[in-house]
Tab-separated table of C-alpha atoms in Angstrom:
chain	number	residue	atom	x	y	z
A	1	UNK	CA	43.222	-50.119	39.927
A	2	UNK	CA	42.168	-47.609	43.028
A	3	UNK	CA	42.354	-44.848	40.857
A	4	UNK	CA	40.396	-46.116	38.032
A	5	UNK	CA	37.542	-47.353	41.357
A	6	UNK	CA	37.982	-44.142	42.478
A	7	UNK	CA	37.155	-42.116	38.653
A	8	UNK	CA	33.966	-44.065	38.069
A	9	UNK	CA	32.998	-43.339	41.799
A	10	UNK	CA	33.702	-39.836	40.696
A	11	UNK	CA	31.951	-40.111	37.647
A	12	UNK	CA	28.980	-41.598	38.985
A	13	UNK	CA	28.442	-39.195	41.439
A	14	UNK	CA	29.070	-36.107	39.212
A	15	UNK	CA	26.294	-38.036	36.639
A	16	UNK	CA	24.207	-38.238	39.641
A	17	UNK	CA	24.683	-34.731	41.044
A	18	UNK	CA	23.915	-33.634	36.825
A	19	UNK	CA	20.830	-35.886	36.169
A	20	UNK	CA	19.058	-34.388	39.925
A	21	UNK	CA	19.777	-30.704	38.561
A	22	UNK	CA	18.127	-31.538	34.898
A	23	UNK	CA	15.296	-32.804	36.866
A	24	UNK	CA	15.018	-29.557	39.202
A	25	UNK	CA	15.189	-27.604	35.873
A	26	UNK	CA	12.424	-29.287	34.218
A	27	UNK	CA	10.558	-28.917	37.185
A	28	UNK	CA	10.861	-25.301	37.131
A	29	UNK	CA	9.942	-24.979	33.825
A	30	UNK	CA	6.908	-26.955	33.821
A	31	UNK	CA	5.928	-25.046	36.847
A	32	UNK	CA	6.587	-21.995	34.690
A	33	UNK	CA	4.664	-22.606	32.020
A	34	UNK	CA	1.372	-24.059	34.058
A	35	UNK	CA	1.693	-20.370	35.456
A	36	UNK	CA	1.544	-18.820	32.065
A	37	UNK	CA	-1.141	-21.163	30.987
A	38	UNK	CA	-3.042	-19.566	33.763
A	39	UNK	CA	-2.341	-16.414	33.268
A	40	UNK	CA	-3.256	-16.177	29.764
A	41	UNK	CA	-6.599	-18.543	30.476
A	42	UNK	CA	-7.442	-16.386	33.347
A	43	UNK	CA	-6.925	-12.963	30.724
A	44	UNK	CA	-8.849	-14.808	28.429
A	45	UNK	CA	-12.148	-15.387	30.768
A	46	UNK	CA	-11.621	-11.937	31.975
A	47	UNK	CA	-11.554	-10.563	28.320
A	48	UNK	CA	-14.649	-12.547	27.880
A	49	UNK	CA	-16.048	-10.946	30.463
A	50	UNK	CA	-16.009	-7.562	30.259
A	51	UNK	CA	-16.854	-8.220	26.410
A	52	UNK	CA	-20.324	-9.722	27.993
A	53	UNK	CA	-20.603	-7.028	30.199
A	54	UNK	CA	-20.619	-4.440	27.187
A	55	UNK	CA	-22.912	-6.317	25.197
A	56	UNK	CA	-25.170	-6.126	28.416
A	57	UNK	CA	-24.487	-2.487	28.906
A	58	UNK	CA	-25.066	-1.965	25.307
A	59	UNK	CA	-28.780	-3.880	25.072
A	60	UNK	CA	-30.050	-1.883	28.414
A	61	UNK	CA	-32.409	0.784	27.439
A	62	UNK	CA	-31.058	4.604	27.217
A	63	UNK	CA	-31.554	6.678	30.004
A	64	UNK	CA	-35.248	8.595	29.902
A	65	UNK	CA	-33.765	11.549	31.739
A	66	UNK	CA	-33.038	13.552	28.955
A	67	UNK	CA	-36.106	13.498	27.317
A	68	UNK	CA	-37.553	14.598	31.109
A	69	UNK	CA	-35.597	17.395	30.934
């Protein structure tokens, strides 16, 4: 009967020990993927950007120094 107390103790531990580690893992991975979800918002507003900054670049005037010349 000690043995058999002893296995489940065993048991229940190494469920324990299994169950912490899946939860360390799926922190890790949501952690991961927030960061990509950054990353790829952040290159998307930064994309945005410099498109708005060539549309701006575009609509300014041409430069009247080469009809001074």
């Amino acid at each position: 009967m000690r043995n058999v107390e002893r296995l489940s103790s065993v048991k229940s531990e190494l469920l324990d020990i299994f169950m912490s580690m899946e939860v360390v893992e799926h922190e890790h991975r949501s952690r991961d993927a927030a960061q990509r979800n950054l990353r790829a918002r952040r290159g998307i507003e930064l994309h945005e950007e410099f498109k708005r900054l060539s549309q701006d670049i575009a609509e300014l005037p041409g430069d009247d120094a080469d009809e001074v010349h």
